Coordinates of C-alpha atoms and ligand atoms in Angstrom, one line a residue:
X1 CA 0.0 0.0 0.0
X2 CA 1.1 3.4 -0.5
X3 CA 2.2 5.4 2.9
X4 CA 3.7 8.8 3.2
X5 CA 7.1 8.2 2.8
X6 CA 5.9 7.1 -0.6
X7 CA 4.9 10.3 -1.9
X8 CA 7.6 12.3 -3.1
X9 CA 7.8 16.1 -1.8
X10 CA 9.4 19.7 -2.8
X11 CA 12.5 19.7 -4.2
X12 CA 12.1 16.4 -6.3
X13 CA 12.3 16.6 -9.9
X14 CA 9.3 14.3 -10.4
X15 CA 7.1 17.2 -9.3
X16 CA 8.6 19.6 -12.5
X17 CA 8.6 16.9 -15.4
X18 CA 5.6 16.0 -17.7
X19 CA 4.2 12.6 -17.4
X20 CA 4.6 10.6 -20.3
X21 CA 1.2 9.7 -22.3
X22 CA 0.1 5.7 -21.2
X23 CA -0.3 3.7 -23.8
X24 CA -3.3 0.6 -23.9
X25 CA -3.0 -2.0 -23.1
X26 CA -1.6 -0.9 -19.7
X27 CA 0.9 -2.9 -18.2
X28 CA 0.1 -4.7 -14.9
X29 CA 2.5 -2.9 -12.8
X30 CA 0.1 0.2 -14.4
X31 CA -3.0 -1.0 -13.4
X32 CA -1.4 -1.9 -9.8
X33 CA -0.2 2.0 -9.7
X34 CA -3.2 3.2 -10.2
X35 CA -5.5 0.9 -8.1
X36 CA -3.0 1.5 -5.3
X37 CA -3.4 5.4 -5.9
X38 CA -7.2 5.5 -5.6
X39 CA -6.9 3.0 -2.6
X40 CA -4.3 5.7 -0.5
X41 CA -7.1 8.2 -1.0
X42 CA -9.8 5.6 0.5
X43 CA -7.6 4.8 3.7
X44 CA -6.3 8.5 3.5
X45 CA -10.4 9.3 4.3
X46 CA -11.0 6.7 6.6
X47 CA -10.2 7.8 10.5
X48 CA -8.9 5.0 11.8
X49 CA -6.4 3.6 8.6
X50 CA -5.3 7.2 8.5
X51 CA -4.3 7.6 12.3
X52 CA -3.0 3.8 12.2
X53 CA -0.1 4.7 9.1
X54 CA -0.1 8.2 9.7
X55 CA -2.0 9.8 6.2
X56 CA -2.2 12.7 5.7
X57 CA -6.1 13.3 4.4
X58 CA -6.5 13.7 0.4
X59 CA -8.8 13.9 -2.1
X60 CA -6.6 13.3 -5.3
X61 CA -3.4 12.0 -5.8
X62 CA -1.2 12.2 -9.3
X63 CA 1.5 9.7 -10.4
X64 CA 4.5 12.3 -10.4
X65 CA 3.6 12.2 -6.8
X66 CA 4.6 9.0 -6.4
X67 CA 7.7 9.5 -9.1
X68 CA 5.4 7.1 -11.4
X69 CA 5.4 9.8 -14.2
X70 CA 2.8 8.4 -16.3
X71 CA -0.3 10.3 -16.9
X72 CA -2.8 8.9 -14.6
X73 CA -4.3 10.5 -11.6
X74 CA -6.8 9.3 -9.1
X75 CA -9.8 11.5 -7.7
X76 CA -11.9 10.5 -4.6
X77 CA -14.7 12.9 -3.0
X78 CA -17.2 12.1 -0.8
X79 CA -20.2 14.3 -1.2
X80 CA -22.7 16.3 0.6
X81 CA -25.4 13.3 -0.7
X82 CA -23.2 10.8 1.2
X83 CA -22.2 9.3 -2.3
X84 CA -18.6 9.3 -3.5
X85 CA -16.8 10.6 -6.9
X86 CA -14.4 8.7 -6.8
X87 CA -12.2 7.3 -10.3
X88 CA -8.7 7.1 -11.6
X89 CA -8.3 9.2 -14.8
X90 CA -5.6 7.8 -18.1
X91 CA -4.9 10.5 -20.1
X92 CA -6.7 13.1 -18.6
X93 CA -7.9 16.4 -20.7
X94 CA -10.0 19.4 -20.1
X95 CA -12.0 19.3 -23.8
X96 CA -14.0 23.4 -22.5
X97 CA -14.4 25.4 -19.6
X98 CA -16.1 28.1 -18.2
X99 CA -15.3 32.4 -18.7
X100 CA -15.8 32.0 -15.2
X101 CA -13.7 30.9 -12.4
X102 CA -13.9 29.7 -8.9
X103 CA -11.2 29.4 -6.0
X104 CA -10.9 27.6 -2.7
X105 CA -11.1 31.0 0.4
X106 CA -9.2 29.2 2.1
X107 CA -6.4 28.3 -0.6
X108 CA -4.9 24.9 -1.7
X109 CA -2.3 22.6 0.0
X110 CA -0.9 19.5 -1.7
X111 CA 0.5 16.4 0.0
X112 CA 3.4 17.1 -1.5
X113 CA 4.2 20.6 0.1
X114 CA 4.7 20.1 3.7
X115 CA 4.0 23.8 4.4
X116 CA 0.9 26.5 4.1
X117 CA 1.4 28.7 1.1
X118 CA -1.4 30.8 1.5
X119 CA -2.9 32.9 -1.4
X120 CA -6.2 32.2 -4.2
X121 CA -5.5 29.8 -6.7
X122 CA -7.8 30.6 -9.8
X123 CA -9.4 27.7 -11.4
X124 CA -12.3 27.2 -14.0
X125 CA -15.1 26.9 -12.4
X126 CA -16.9 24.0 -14.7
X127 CA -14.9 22.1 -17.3
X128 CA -15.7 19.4 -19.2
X129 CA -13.3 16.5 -19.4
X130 CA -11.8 13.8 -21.1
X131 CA -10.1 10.6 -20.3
X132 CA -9.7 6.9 -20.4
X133 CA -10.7 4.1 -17.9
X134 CA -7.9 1.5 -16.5
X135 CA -9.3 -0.9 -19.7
X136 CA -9.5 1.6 -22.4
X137 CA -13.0 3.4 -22.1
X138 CA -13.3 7.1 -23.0
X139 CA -15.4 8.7 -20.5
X140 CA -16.7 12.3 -20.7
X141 CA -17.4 14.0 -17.9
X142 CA -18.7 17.9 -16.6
X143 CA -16.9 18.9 -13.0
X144 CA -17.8 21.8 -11.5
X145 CA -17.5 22.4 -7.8
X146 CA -14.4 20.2 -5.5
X147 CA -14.4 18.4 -8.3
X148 CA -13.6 20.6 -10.5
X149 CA -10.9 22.3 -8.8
X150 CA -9.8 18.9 -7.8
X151 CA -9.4 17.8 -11.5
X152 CA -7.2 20.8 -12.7
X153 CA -5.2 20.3 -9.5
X154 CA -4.4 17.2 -10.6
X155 CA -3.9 17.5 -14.0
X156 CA -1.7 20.1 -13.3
X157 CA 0.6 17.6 -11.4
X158 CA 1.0 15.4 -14.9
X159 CA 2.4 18.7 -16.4
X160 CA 4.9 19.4 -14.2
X161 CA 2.4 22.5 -12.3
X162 CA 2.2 23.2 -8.9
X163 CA -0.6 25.1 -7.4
X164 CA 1.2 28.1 -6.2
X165 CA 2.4 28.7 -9.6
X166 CA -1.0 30.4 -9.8
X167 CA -0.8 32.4 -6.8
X168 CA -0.2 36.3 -7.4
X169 CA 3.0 36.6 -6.1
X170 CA 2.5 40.4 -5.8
X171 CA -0.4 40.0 -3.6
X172 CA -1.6 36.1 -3.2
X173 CA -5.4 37.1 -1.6
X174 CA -5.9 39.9 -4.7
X175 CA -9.4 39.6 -6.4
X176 CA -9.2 37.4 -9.4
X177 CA -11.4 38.9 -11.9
X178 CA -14.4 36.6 -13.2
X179 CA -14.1 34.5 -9.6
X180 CA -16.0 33.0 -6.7
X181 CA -15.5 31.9 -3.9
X182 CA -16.0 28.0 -3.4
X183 CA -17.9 27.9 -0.3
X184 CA -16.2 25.7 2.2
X185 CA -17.0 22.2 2.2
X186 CA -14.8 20.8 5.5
X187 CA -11.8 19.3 5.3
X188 CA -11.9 15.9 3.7
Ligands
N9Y1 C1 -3.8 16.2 -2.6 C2 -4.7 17.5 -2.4 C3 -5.5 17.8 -3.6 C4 -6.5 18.9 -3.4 C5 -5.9 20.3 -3.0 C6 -6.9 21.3 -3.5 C7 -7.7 20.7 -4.5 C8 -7.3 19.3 -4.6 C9 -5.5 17.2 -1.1 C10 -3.4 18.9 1.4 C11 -4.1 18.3 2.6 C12 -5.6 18.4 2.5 C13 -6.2 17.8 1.2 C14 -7.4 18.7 0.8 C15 -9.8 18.8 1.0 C16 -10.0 20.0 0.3 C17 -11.3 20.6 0.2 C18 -12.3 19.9 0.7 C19 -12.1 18.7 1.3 C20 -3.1 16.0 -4.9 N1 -2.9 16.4 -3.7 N2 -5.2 17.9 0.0 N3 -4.2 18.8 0.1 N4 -8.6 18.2 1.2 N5 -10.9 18.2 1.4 O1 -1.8 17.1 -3.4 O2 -6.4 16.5 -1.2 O3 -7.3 19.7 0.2 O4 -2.4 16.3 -5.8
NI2 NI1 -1.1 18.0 -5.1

């Protein structure tokens, strides 16, 4: 299973290089990557696996992360309706999005950035997405909300982005034109 230690943090050059594009049929020790991905965000959620290994709570979690640079990512959000987004992403793309963009009030962390870097992080406020299942089916998919913000996040990860890249150095909490607020959803 995939602990802490696992995930790679500032400073490593996984975090700044692309991810390669996977190609079908994916290899096993792909599909074993990925499954385990999804599954860390699972046990990341779950109280009592978290405080037994010691995870830190998250709601996505990209292969450069775990210096698998490949482009998958994994996504798992429990919602308000008690029902769970949850899927693991191959070849992700954002296909449109909204004039209109949203940000987190309270900013953005990333498990791999073991401090606060405070300041808005603009994001598209609905997109509509691309990408392909573990066996090869194209899914589309609109995202607006977490979700949303969740998805460019991550995708961002495959391309080498972090999230304070966004953040306006002059003046991190300036207005970002076009922009609401997400309204706080707790902590996952
Ligand atoms: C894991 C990140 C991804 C999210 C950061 C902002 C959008 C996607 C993650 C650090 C610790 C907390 C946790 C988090 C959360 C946020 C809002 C509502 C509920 C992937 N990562 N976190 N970041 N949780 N829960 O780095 O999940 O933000 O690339
Ligand atoms: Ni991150």
């Amino acid at each position: 299973m995939i602990l802490m230690k696992d995930i790679v943090r500032e400073g490593h050059p996984a975090l700044r290089t692309k991810a390669e594009e996977v190609k079908f049929p994916l290899t096993d020790e792909e599909r074993k990557l990925a499954k385990d991905m999804l599954q860390f965000l699972k046990n990341s959620q779950d109280p009592e696996i978290a405080e037994k290994y010691g995870l830190r709570s998250g709601i996505g979690l990209a292969g450069n992360q775990i210096n698998f640079l490949k482009r998958i990512f994994a996504i798992h959000i429990e919602q308000e309706n008690g029902e769970a987004l949850s899927f693991i992403a191959v070849n992700p793309k954002i296909v449109s999005h909204s004039a209109e963009k949203t940000y987190l009030p309270q900013g953005e962390g990333c498990l791999s950035v073991d401090r606060s870097v405070p300041g808005y992080v603009p994001r598209y406020a609905r997109i509509t997405v691309k990408f392909y299942t573990l066996d090869g089916e194209e899914k589309k998919m609109r995202l607006q909300g977490l979700p949303a913000i969740c998805f460019q996040h991550e995708l961002d990860h495959l391309n080498g982005v972090m999230f304070y890249d966004h953040i306006n150095k002059e003046d991190p909490f300036a207005p970002i034109p076009d922009a609401f607020p997400l309204e706080a959803e707790s902590e996952a």
